[in-house]
CSV table of C-alpha atoms and ligand atoms in Angstrom, one decimal:
chain,number,residue,atom,x,y,z
K,1,MET,CA,114.0,61.0,76.6
K,2,ALA,CA,111.1,61.0,74.2
K,3,ARG,CA,108.9,62.2,77.1
K,4,GLU,CA,111.4,65.0,77.8
K,5,GLU,CA,111.3,66.0,74.2
K,6,GLY,CA,107.6,66.0,74.2
K,7,ARG,CA,107.5,68.2,77.2
K,8,LYS,CA,109.9,70.6,75.6
K,9,TRP,CA,107.6,71.0,72.6
K,10,MET,CA,104.6,71.4,74.8
K,11,VAL,CA,106.4,74.3,76.6
K,12,ILE,CA,107.4,75.9,73.3
K,13,GLY,CA,103.9,75.5,72.0
K,14,ALA,CA,102.4,77.0,75.1
K,15,THR,CA,104.9,79.9,74.9
K,16,VAL,CA,103.8,80.7,71.4
K,17,VAL,CA,100.2,80.5,72.4
K,18,SER,CA,100.8,82.9,75.3
K,19,LEU,CA,102.6,85.4,73.1
K,20,LEU,CA,99.8,85.3,70.6
K,21,VAL,CA,97.2,85.9,73.3
K,22,ALA,CA,99.3,88.7,74.8
K,23,LEU,CA,99.5,90.3,71.3
K,24,PHE,CA,95.8,90.0,70.9
K,25,ILE,CA,95.1,91.6,74.2
K,26,LEU,CA,97.6,94.4,73.4
K,27,SER,CA,96.1,95.1,70.0
K,28,SER,CA,92.6,95.3,71.4
K,29,CYS,CA,93.4,97.9,74.1
K,30,SER,CA,93.4,101.6,73.8
K,31,LYS,CA,96.6,103.4,73.1
K,32,GLU,CA,96.3,105.4,76.2
K,33,THR,CA,96.2,102.4,78.6
K,34,GLN,CA,98.9,100.7,76.6
K,35,ILE,CA,101.5,103.3,77.3
K,36,GLY,CA,100.3,104.7,80.5
K,37,GLY,CA,99.6,108.1,79.1
K,38,THR,CA,103.2,108.7,78.0
K,39,LYS,CA,102.9,107.7,74.5
K,40,ASP,CA,105.3,110.1,72.8
K,41,LYS,CA,108.1,110.2,75.3
K,42,VAL,CA,110.4,107.6,76.7
K,43,LEU,CA,110.9,108.6,80.3
K,44,THR,CA,114.2,108.6,82.1
K,45,GLN,CA,114.5,106.6,85.4
K,46,ASP,CA,114.2,109.8,87.4
K,47,GLU,CA,111.1,110.9,85.4
K,48,ARG,CA,109.5,107.5,85.9
K,49,MET,CA,110.2,107.6,89.7
K,50,ASP,CA,109.0,111.2,90.0
K,51,TRP,CA,105.4,110.7,91.1
K,52,TRP,CA,106.4,107.9,93.5
K,53,ARG,CA,109.2,110.0,95.2
K,54,GLU,CA,106.7,112.8,95.5
K,55,ALA,CA,104.0,110.5,97.0
K,56,ARG,CA,106.0,109.1,99.9
K,57,PHE,CA,102.8,107.6,101.5
K,58,GLY,CA,100.6,104.8,100.1
K,59,MET,CA,98.0,102.3,101.2
K,60,PHE,CA,98.7,98.5,101.0
K,61,ILE,CA,95.5,96.4,100.8
K,62,HIS,CA,95.7,92.6,101.5
K,63,TRP,CA,92.3,91.1,100.6
K,64,GLY,CA,91.2,87.7,99.4
K,65,PRO,CA,89.4,84.5,100.6
K,66,TYR,CA,91.7,84.4,103.7
K,67,ALA,CA,89.5,87.2,105.1
K,68,VAL,CA,86.8,84.6,105.5
K,69,PRO,CA,88.5,82.2,108.0
K,70,ALA,CA,90.2,85.4,109.4
K,71,GLY,CA,92.9,83.5,111.2
K,72,THR,CA,90.8,80.5,112.5
K,73,TYR,CA,90.6,77.0,110.9
K,74,LYS,CA,88.5,74.2,112.2
K,75,GLY,CA,88.0,76.1,115.5
K,76,GLU,CA,91.8,76.5,116.0
K,77,ARG,CA,93.7,79.8,115.8
K,78,VAL,CA,96.4,79.4,113.1
K,79,GLY,CA,99.7,81.0,113.8
K,80,GLY,CA,101.3,83.6,111.5
K,81,THR,CA,99.7,86.3,109.4
K,82,GLY,CA,96.1,85.9,108.1
K,83,GLU,CA,96.9,85.7,104.4
K,84,TRP,CA,99.2,82.7,105.1
K,85,ILE,CA,96.5,80.5,106.6
K,86,MET,CA,96.4,78.1,103.7
K,87,ASN,CA,100.1,77.2,104.3
K,88,ASN,CA,100.2,77.6,108.0
K,89,GLY,CA,97.0,75.8,108.7
K,90,LYS,CA,98.0,73.0,106.2
K,91,ILE,CA,94.7,73.5,104.4
K,92,PRO,CA,94.3,71.3,101.2
K,93,VAL,CA,93.5,73.3,98.0
K,94,GLU,CA,89.9,71.9,97.8
K,95,GLU,CA,89.2,72.8,101.4
K,96,TYR,CA,90.6,76.3,100.9
K,97,GLU,CA,88.5,76.8,97.8
K,98,LYS,CA,85.4,76.7,100.0
K,99,PHE,CA,86.4,80.0,101.6
K,100,ALA,CA,86.0,81.7,98.2
K,101,GLY,CA,82.5,80.2,98.0
K,102,GLN,CA,81.7,82.2,101.2
K,103,PHE,CA,83.5,85.4,100.1
K,104,ASP,CA,80.6,87.8,99.5
K,105,PRO,CA,81.7,91.3,100.5
K,106,ILE,CA,78.5,93.1,99.8
K,107,GLY,CA,79.7,96.1,101.9
K,108,PHE,CA,82.5,96.8,99.5
K,109,ARG,CA,82.5,100.4,98.3
K,110,ALA,CA,85.6,101.2,96.2
K,111,ASP,CA,84.9,104.9,96.5
K,112,GLU,CA,85.0,104.8,100.3
K,113,TRP,CA,88.3,103.0,100.4
K,114,VAL,CA,89.9,105.3,98.0
K,115,ARG,CA,88.5,108.4,99.8
K,116,LEU,CA,89.9,107.0,103.1
K,117,ALA,CA,93.3,106.6,101.5
K,118,ARG,CA,93.3,110.0,99.8
K,119,ASN,CA,92.1,111.8,103.0
K,120,ALA,CA,94.9,110.2,104.9
K,121,GLY,CA,97.4,111.9,102.5
K,122,MET,CA,98.1,108.6,100.7
K,123,LYS,CA,98.8,109.1,97.0
K,124,TYR,CA,98.7,105.4,95.8
K,125,ILE,CA,97.1,102.1,96.6
K,126,VAL,CA,98.8,98.7,96.2
K,127,ILE,CA,96.2,96.0,96.3
K,128,THR,CA,96.7,92.2,96.1
K,129,SER,CA,95.6,91.3,92.6
K,130,LYS,CA,96.8,87.9,93.6
K,131,HIS,CA,98.5,86.7,96.8
K,132,HIS,CA,100.3,83.5,97.4
K,133,ASP,CA,97.0,81.6,97.6
K,134,GLY,CA,96.6,82.3,93.9
K,135,PHE,CA,93.1,83.8,94.2
K,136,CYS,CA,92.4,86.6,91.7
K,137,LEU,CA,90.5,89.7,92.7
K,138,TRP,CA,89.6,90.5,89.1
K,139,ASP,CA,87.9,88.8,86.2
K,140,SER,CA,90.8,86.7,84.9
K,141,ARG,CA,90.3,85.0,81.6
K,142,VAL,CA,92.8,82.3,82.4
K,143,THR,CA,91.4,80.9,85.6
K,144,GLU,CA,88.2,80.2,87.4
K,145,TRP,CA,90.0,80.8,90.7
K,146,ASP,CA,88.8,84.4,90.7
K,147,ILE,CA,86.2,86.7,92.0
K,148,MET,CA,83.8,86.1,89.1
K,149,ASP,CA,83.8,82.3,89.0
K,150,ALA,CA,84.7,81.2,92.5
K,151,THR,CA,82.6,83.6,94.7
K,152,PRO,CA,79.0,84.6,94.9
K,153,PHE,CA,80.1,88.2,94.7
K,154,LYS,CA,80.9,88.3,91.0
K,155,ARG,CA,82.1,91.9,90.8
K,156,ASP,CA,85.5,92.8,89.4
K,157,ILE,CA,87.0,94.5,92.5
K,158,LEU,CA,90.0,95.9,90.6
K,159,LYS,CA,87.8,97.4,88.0
K,160,GLU,CA,85.7,99.2,90.7
K,161,LEU,CA,88.9,100.4,92.4
K,162,ALA,CA,90.4,101.5,89.1
K,163,GLU,CA,87.4,103.8,88.5
K,164,ALA,CA,87.4,105.2,92.0
K,165,CYS,CA,91.2,105.8,91.9
K,166,LYS,CA,90.9,107.6,88.6
K,167,LYS,CA,88.1,109.8,90.0
K,168,HIS,CA,90.1,110.7,93.1
K,169,GLY,CA,93.5,111.1,91.6
K,170,VAL,CA,95.0,108.2,93.5
K,171,LYS,CA,97.5,105.9,91.6
K,172,LEU,CA,96.4,102.3,91.4
K,173,CYS,CA,99.1,99.6,91.8
K,174,PHE,CA,99.0,95.8,92.0
K,175,TYR,CA,100.7,93.4,94.3
K,176,HIS,CA,101.1,90.1,92.4
K,177,SER,CA,102.6,87.0,93.9
K,178,ILE,CA,105.0,85.0,91.8
K,179,MET,CA,104.6,82.1,94.1
K,180,ASP,CA,101.2,80.4,93.6
K,181,TRP,CA,99.9,77.7,96.0
K,182,HIS,CA,96.8,77.0,93.9
K,183,HIS,CA,98.2,76.5,90.4
K,184,PRO,CA,99.3,72.9,89.8
K,185,ASP,CA,102.3,74.0,87.7
K,186,ALA,CA,103.5,76.3,90.5
K,187,GLN,CA,103.5,75.1,94.1
K,188,ALA,CA,100.2,73.4,94.7
K,189,PRO,CA,101.6,69.9,94.7
K,190,PHE,CA,103.9,70.9,97.6
K,191,TYR,CA,101.0,70.4,100.1
K,192,PRO,CA,101.2,70.4,103.1
K,193,ASN,CA,104.1,72.8,103.0
K,194,TYR,CA,103.3,75.1,100.0
K,195,ASN,CA,106.3,77.2,100.9
K,196,ASP,CA,108.8,74.3,100.8
K,197,GLY,CA,112.1,75.9,99.6
K,198,SER,CA,113.7,72.6,98.8
K,199,LYS,CA,111.2,71.6,96.2
K,200,SER,CA,111.0,72.3,92.5
K,201,ASN,CA,108.0,72.1,90.2
K,202,PRO,CA,108.9,70.6,86.7
K,203,ASN,CA,106.1,72.6,85.0
K,204,PHE,CA,107.0,76.0,86.5
K,205,ASP,CA,108.0,77.6,83.2
K,206,ARG,CA,104.7,76.6,81.8
K,207,TYR,CA,102.9,78.4,84.7
K,208,VAL,CA,105.0,81.5,83.9
K,209,ASP,CA,104.5,81.5,80.2
K,210,THR,CA,100.8,80.4,79.9
K,211,TYR,CA,99.4,81.8,83.2
K,212,LEU,CA,101.5,84.4,85.1
K,213,LYS,CA,102.4,86.5,82.0
K,214,LEU,CA,98.8,86.3,80.6
K,215,GLN,CA,97.5,87.5,83.9
K,216,LEU,CA,99.9,90.4,83.9
K,217,ALA,CA,98.8,91.3,80.4
K,218,GLU,CA,95.2,91.5,81.6
K,219,LEU,CA,96.1,93.6,84.6
K,220,LEU,CA,98.2,96.0,82.5
K,221,THR,CA,95.8,96.5,79.6
K,222,ASN,CA,92.3,96.5,81.1
K,223,TYR,CA,92.7,98.7,84.2
K,224,GLY,CA,94.3,101.9,82.9
K,225,PRO,CA,97.7,103.1,83.7
K,226,ILE,CA,99.1,101.2,86.7
K,227,GLY,CA,101.6,102.9,89.0
K,228,VAL,CA,103.6,99.9,90.4
K,229,LEU,CA,103.7,96.2,89.8
K,230,TRP,CA,104.7,95.0,93.3
K,231,PHE,CA,105.9,91.4,93.1
K,232,ASP,CA,106.4,89.0,96.0
K,233,GLY,CA,107.1,85.3,96.7
K,234,GLU,CA,110.2,85.4,94.6
K,235,TRP,CA,112.3,83.4,97.1
K,236,ILE,CA,111.0,80.1,95.8
K,237,ARG,CA,113.5,77.7,94.2
K,238,ASP,CA,112.0,77.8,90.7
K,239,TRP,CA,112.5,81.6,90.5
K,240,THR,CA,115.8,83.0,89.2
K,241,GLU,CA,117.3,86.4,88.5
K,242,PRO,CA,117.2,85.9,84.7
K,243,LYS,CA,113.5,85.1,85.0
K,244,GLY,CA,113.1,88.2,87.1
K,245,LYS,CA,114.9,90.3,84.5
K,246,ASP,CA,112.7,88.8,81.8
K,247,LEU,CA,109.5,89.5,83.8
K,248,TYR,CA,110.7,93.1,84.5
K,249,ALA,CA,111.2,93.7,80.8
K,250,TYR,CA,107.8,92.1,80.0
K,251,VAL,CA,105.9,94.3,82.4
K,252,ARG,CA,107.6,97.4,81.1
K,253,SER,CA,106.9,96.4,77.5
K,254,LEU,CA,103.2,96.5,78.5
K,255,GLN,CA,103.4,99.8,80.3
K,256,PRO,CA,106.8,101.5,79.8
K,257,SER,CA,106.4,104.0,82.6
K,258,ILE,CA,105.3,101.6,85.3
K,259,LEU,CA,107.6,100.9,88.3
K,260,VAL,CA,108.5,97.4,89.5
K,261,ASN,CA,109.7,96.6,92.9
K,262,ASN,CA,112.9,94.6,93.5
K,263,ARG,CA,111.1,91.4,94.4
K,264,VAL,CA,110.7,90.8,90.7
K,265,GLY,CA,114.2,89.3,90.9
K,266,LYS,CA,116.5,87.6,93.4
K,267,GLY,CA,118.4,90.7,94.7
K,268,ARG,CA,116.5,91.3,97.9
K,269,LYS,CA,118.4,90.9,101.1
K,270,GLY,CA,115.8,89.2,103.3
K,271,MET,CA,113.3,91.3,105.2
K,272,GLU,CA,115.7,94.2,105.2
K,273,GLY,CA,114.5,94.4,101.7
K,274,LEU,CA,117.2,96.4,99.9
K,275,SER,CA,118.9,95.0,96.8
K,276,ALA,CA,122.3,93.5,97.2
K,277,SER,CA,123.6,95.4,94.2
K,278,ASP,CA,122.5,97.4,91.1
K,279,GLU,CA,123.0,94.2,89.0
K,280,TYR,CA,119.5,93.0,90.1
K,281,ALA,CA,116.2,93.8,88.5
K,282,GLY,CA,113.8,96.3,90.1
K,283,ASP,CA,113.2,100.0,90.6
K,284,PHE,CA,113.1,100.2,94.4
K,285,GLY,CA,114.0,98.2,97.6
K,286,THR,CA,111.3,96.8,99.9
K,287,PRO,CA,112.0,96.6,103.6
K,288,GLU,CA,109.2,94.7,105.2
K,289,GLN,CA,108.0,95.5,108.8
K,290,GLN,CA,111.1,97.6,109.4
K,291,VAL,CA,112.7,101.0,108.7
K,292,PRO,CA,116.3,101.2,107.7
K,293,PRO,CA,118.3,102.5,110.7
K,294,GLU,CA,120.0,105.2,108.6
K,295,GLY,CA,119.0,107.5,105.8
K,296,LEU,CA,119.8,106.2,102.3
K,297,PRO,CA,120.4,109.2,100.0
K,298,GLY,CA,120.1,108.3,96.4
K,299,VAL,CA,118.5,104.9,97.0
K,300,ASP,CA,114.8,104.4,96.3
K,301,TRP,CA,113.0,102.2,98.9
K,302,GLU,CA,109.7,101.7,100.5
K,303,THR,CA,108.9,100.3,103.9
K,304,CYS,CA,105.7,98.2,104.0
K,305,MET,CA,104.2,97.8,107.4
K,306,THR,CA,101.1,96.5,109.1
K,307,MET,CA,99.0,98.5,111.6
K,308,ASN,CA,98.6,95.3,113.8
K,309,ASP,CA,100.5,92.0,113.3
K,310,THR,CA,98.8,90.8,110.1
K,311,TRP,CA,98.4,91.7,106.5
K,312,GLY,CA,95.3,89.7,105.7
K,313,TYR,CA,92.4,90.2,108.2
K,314,LYS,CA,92.5,88.2,111.4
K,315,SER,CA,89.4,88.7,113.6
K,316,TYR,CA,91.4,88.5,116.9
K,317,ASP,CA,94.5,90.5,116.1
K,318,ASP,CA,94.1,93.6,118.3
K,319,ASN,CA,97.7,94.5,118.6
K,320,TRP,CA,97.3,97.9,117.0
K,321,LYS,CA,100.0,100.4,116.7
K,322,SER,CA,99.1,103.8,118.1
K,323,VAL,CA,98.5,106.8,116.0
K,324,GLU,CA,101.6,108.4,117.5
K,325,GLU,CA,103.7,105.5,116.4
K,326,LEU,CA,102.3,105.5,112.9
K,327,ILE,CA,102.8,109.2,112.4
K,328,ARG,CA,106.3,109.1,113.7
K,329,THR,CA,107.1,106.1,111.6
K,330,LEU,CA,105.9,108.0,108.5
K,331,ALA,CA,108.1,111.0,109.4
K,332,ASP,CA,111.0,108.6,110.2
K,333,VAL,CA,110.7,106.9,106.8
K,334,ALA,CA,110.4,110.3,104.9
K,335,SER,CA,113.5,111.6,106.9
K,336,LYS,CA,115.5,108.7,105.5
K,337,GLY,CA,114.4,109.3,101.9
K,338,GLY,CA,111.9,106.4,101.7
K,339,ASN,CA,108.2,105.7,101.1
K,340,PHE,CA,105.7,104.3,103.6
K,341,LEU,CA,103.2,101.7,102.4
K,342,LEU,CA,100.8,101.2,105.3
K,343,ASN,CA,98.6,98.1,105.2
K,344,VAL,CA,94.9,97.5,105.8
K,345,GLY,CA,93.3,94.0,105.8
K,346,PRO,CA,89.6,94.5,104.9
K,347,MET,CA,87.0,92.2,106.5
K,348,PRO,CA,85.1,89.6,104.5
K,349,GLU,CA,82.0,91.9,104.5
K,350,GLY,CA,84.0,94.4,102.5
K,351,LEU,CA,84.8,96.9,105.2
K,352,ILE,CA,88.1,98.2,106.4
K,353,PRO,CA,88.4,97.3,110.1
K,354,PRO,CA,87.2,100.3,112.2
K,355,ALA,CA,90.6,100.4,114.1
K,356,SER,CA,92.4,100.9,110.8
K,357,GLU,CA,89.9,103.5,109.7
K,358,GLU,CA,90.3,105.5,112.9
K,359,ARG,CA,94.0,105.5,112.6
K,360,LEU,CA,93.9,106.6,109.0
K,361,LYS,CA,91.6,109.4,109.8
K,362,ALA,CA,93.9,110.6,112.6
K,363,MET,CA,96.9,110.4,110.2
K,364,GLY,CA,94.8,112.4,107.7
K,365,GLU,CA,94.2,115.2,110.3
K,366,TRP,CA,98.0,115.4,110.9
K,367,MET,CA,98.7,115.2,107.1
K,368,ALA,CA,96.2,118.0,106.4
K,369,VAL,CA,98.4,120.3,108.5
K,370,ASN,CA,101.8,118.8,107.9
K,371,GLY,CA,101.6,117.0,104.5
K,372,GLU,CA,104.0,119.5,103.0
K,373,SER,CA,106.8,118.1,105.1
K,374,ILE,CA,106.2,114.6,103.8
K,375,HIS,CA,105.1,114.8,100.1
K,376,GLY,CA,108.1,115.2,97.9
K,377,ALA,CA,110.4,115.2,101.0
K,378,THR,CA,114.0,114.1,100.7
K,379,ALA,CA,116.4,112.7,103.3
K,380,SER,CA,117.5,114.7,106.3
K,381,ILE,CA,120.8,116.6,106.0
K,382,ILE,CA,121.3,116.8,109.8
K,383,GLY,CA,121.0,113.1,110.6
K,384,ARG,CA,118.7,112.1,113.4
K,385,PRO,CA,118.5,114.8,116.1
K,386,ASP,CA,117.6,113.7,119.7
K,387,TRP,CA,114.2,115.5,119.5
K,388,GLY,CA,112.9,113.9,116.4
K,389,ARG,CA,113.5,113.8,112.6
K,390,CYS,CA,114.1,116.2,109.7
K,391,THR,CA,112.8,116.1,106.2
K,392,VAL,CA,113.9,118.4,103.4
K,393,ARG,CA,112.3,120.1,100.4
K,394,GLY,CA,114.3,122.6,98.4
K,395,ASN,CA,115.6,125.3,100.8
K,396,LYS,CA,113.3,124.2,103.6
K,397,LEU,CA,114.1,122.0,106.5
K,398,TYR,CA,111.1,120.4,108.2
K,399,LEU,CA,112.0,119.7,111.8
K,400,HIS,CA,109.7,117.0,113.2
K,401,VAL,CA,109.7,117.6,116.9
K,402,PHE,CA,108.6,114.4,118.7
K,403,ASN,CA,110.0,115.4,122.1
K,404,TRP,CA,109.2,119.1,122.6
K,405,PRO,CA,112.0,120.8,124.6
K,406,ALA,CA,110.9,121.6,128.1
K,407,ASP,CA,112.8,124.9,128.1
K,408,GLY,CA,111.4,126.0,124.8
K,409,THR,CA,114.7,126.0,122.9
K,410,LEU,CA,115.2,123.7,120.0
K,411,GLU,CA,118.8,123.0,119.1
K,412,VAL,CA,119.4,122.1,115.5
K,413,PRO,CA,122.8,120.6,114.7
K,414,MET,CA,123.8,122.8,111.8
K,415,ALA,CA,127.1,124.5,111.3
K,416,LYS,CA,127.1,128.0,109.8
K,417,ALA,CA,123.5,127.8,108.6
K,418,GLU,CA,122.1,130.8,107.0
K,419,VAL,CA,118.5,130.8,108.3
K,420,GLU,CA,116.1,133.2,106.7
K,421,LYS,CA,113.3,132.4,109.0
K,422,ALA,CA,111.5,129.8,111.1
K,423,TYR,CA,107.9,129.1,111.7
K,424,LEU,CA,105.5,126.4,112.8
K,425,LEU,CA,103.9,124.5,109.9
K,426,ALA,CA,100.6,124.5,111.9
K,427,ASP,CA,100.7,128.3,112.1
K,428,LYS,CA,98.7,129.7,109.2
K,429,LYS,CA,100.1,133.2,109.9
K,430,ARG,CA,103.7,131.9,109.7
K,431,THR,CA,104.7,133.9,112.7
K,432,ASN,CA,108.5,134.2,112.8
K,433,LEU,CA,110.1,132.2,115.6
K,434,PRO,CA,113.3,133.7,117.0
K,435,VAL,CA,116.4,132.0,115.7
K,436,THR,CA,120.0,132.3,116.9
K,437,ALA,CA,123.0,130.8,115.2
K,438,GLY,CA,126.3,130.1,116.7
K,439,GLY,CA,129.1,127.5,116.4
K,440,GLU,CA,127.7,124.1,115.4
K,441,THR,CA,124.1,124.9,116.4
K,442,VAL,CA,121.1,126.9,115.3
K,443,THR,CA,118.7,127.5,118.2
K,444,VAL,CA,115.0,128.1,117.6
K,445,SER,CA,112.9,129.6,120.4
K,446,LEU,CA,109.5,127.9,120.8
K,447,ALA,CA,106.5,128.3,122.9
K,448,SER,CA,106.6,126.1,126.0
K,449,GLN,CA,103.7,123.9,124.8
K,450,ALA,CA,103.9,121.6,121.8
K,451,PRO,CA,101.1,122.4,119.4
K,452,ASP,CA,101.0,118.7,118.5
K,453,PRO,CA,102.1,116.2,121.1
K,454,VAL,CA,102.8,113.6,118.4
K,455,ASP,CA,104.9,115.5,115.9
K,456,SER,CA,105.0,119.3,115.6
K,457,VAL,CA,106.7,120.5,112.5
K,458,VAL,CA,109.0,123.6,112.6
K,459,VAL,CA,110.0,124.9,109.2
K,460,LEU,CA,113.5,126.4,108.8
K,461,VAL,CA,113.8,128.4,105.6
K,462,LEU,CA,117.5,128.5,104.5
K,463,LYS,CA,118.9,131.4,102.6
K,464,THR,CA,119.7,130.6,99.0
K,465,ASN,CA,122.9,131.8,97.4
K,466,GLU,CA,121.6,133.9,94.6
F,501,H79,O1,102.2,90.0,101.6
F,501,H79,C1,102.8,90.2,102.9
F,501,H79,C2,103.2,88.8,103.4
F,501,H79,O2,102.3,87.8,103.2
F,501,H79,C3,104.4,88.6,102.5
F,501,H79,N1,105.0,89.9,102.2
F,501,H79,C4,104.1,90.9,102.8
F,501,H79,C5,104.1,92.1,102.0
F,501,H79,C6,105.3,87.7,103.1
F,501,H79,N2,105.5,86.5,102.6
F,501,H79,N3,106.4,85.9,103.4
F,501,H79,N4,106.7,86.6,104.3
F,501,H79,C7,106.0,87.8,104.2
F,501,H79,C8,107.6,86.2,105.3
F,501,H79,C9,108.5,85.2,104.6
F,501,H79,C10,109.7,85.1,105.0
F,501,H79,C11,110.6,84.1,104.4
F,501,H79,FE1,112.2,84.4,103.4
F,501,H79,C12,110.4,83.5,103.1
F,501,H79,C13,111.6,83.4,105.1
F,501,H79,C14,112.2,82.5,104.2
F,501,H79,C15,111.5,82.6,103.0
F,501,H79,C16,112.3,86.2,102.5
F,501,H79,C17,113.0,85.3,101.7
F,501,H79,C18,112.8,86.3,103.7
F,501,H79,C19,113.9,85.5,103.7
F,501,H79,C20,114.1,84.9,102.5
């Protein structure tokens, strides 16, 4: 009993200390970073979501000491994704720490990564400030398990990325794991199964109050306005919906206009990722490695996906998706009203794998021509036609033709549509394509050859009732 009491006072004491530290950090930061540049105005939910709905396409970056073993431990290939090697390879904490000692990505150029994302048509970057292994890519004051103290590299990766993002107009966002396999008050004692859902850590609240929240205060005060706080690892037994709601409020108290994904709480329905109801915390749903089968008008969601089969770098994962598949998935996601967060897992030297780079460059070429049909697009109003997908912006329908009709006639399932004109998005001259309307179908006459074998976009401009 006395011990329990003692513990309680320790937690209360620690909470007070953490609040004081948070207050100190807040009072020492500039007004602009504090409120994300929206000092005088409290934004509505729609206004907060605005940039994100406009963006539609972002880059996910999974990077940490797991890039060093790159999927192999003690000469054996470890199953699962690269960033899970600590758990899946049953690697003890002290052994895993040695990978950080070898993490020296001297080839890292924040500017090149951000330019690669921007040129691909991506409007935001979500990078792992901390993944489940607990390693911090920035200079955290509350731990030595970070880039400054545990590696020979000793450069604040998030600081360099924040500067490059600002320069290139890309929003910087952080992925931050609630689960932590390294911190003794979180899961670390669960070794060899760090992800053991049946276990509870008696000190978990202390980890939240004196560690997790302080880290978030650092991330949300020292790196400028952050677009999204993307939580994960919320499925563990010690995390609850009330804790999620509290964390959501805490993050927004630091940057009111920031967005927070639904993995902050317990509402996510497995890998399908959407929230079970509006009762749960979070601004958007997070399908993982999958795209919802139907459009979801009025629901904010973002599919995150890998280009091969891993998030964190694995030297031998060559199962790359084709450029065709990636571009069509982007169009598919946009046609259902969602965002596409496409992952890269940089190598331990600091370079994005060449296979990822090639794909992003090819997507960028497509986006340079067709970006208008993705950025700011809303869900299809004609469902999913046989030949491809449809996105919408204002009075324009963007017909993403994956399967070019052999006879040159594109049938659009639209009743009584008043079409003003049709043209190919790739055609700078906007030459009118002949359109005939009748019954339940609008027919557009096309050339016999697809201008783009992957996805040629035909724009249908609808008459507005003025
Ligand atoms: O960071 C990447 C992965 O490392 C991470 N999410 C992406 C973005 C990830 N963590 N775990 N997983 C992916 C798969 C885990 C699935 C499970 Fe569960 C966790 C199965 C049971 C617990 C989530 C919660 C799915 C069902 C319940």
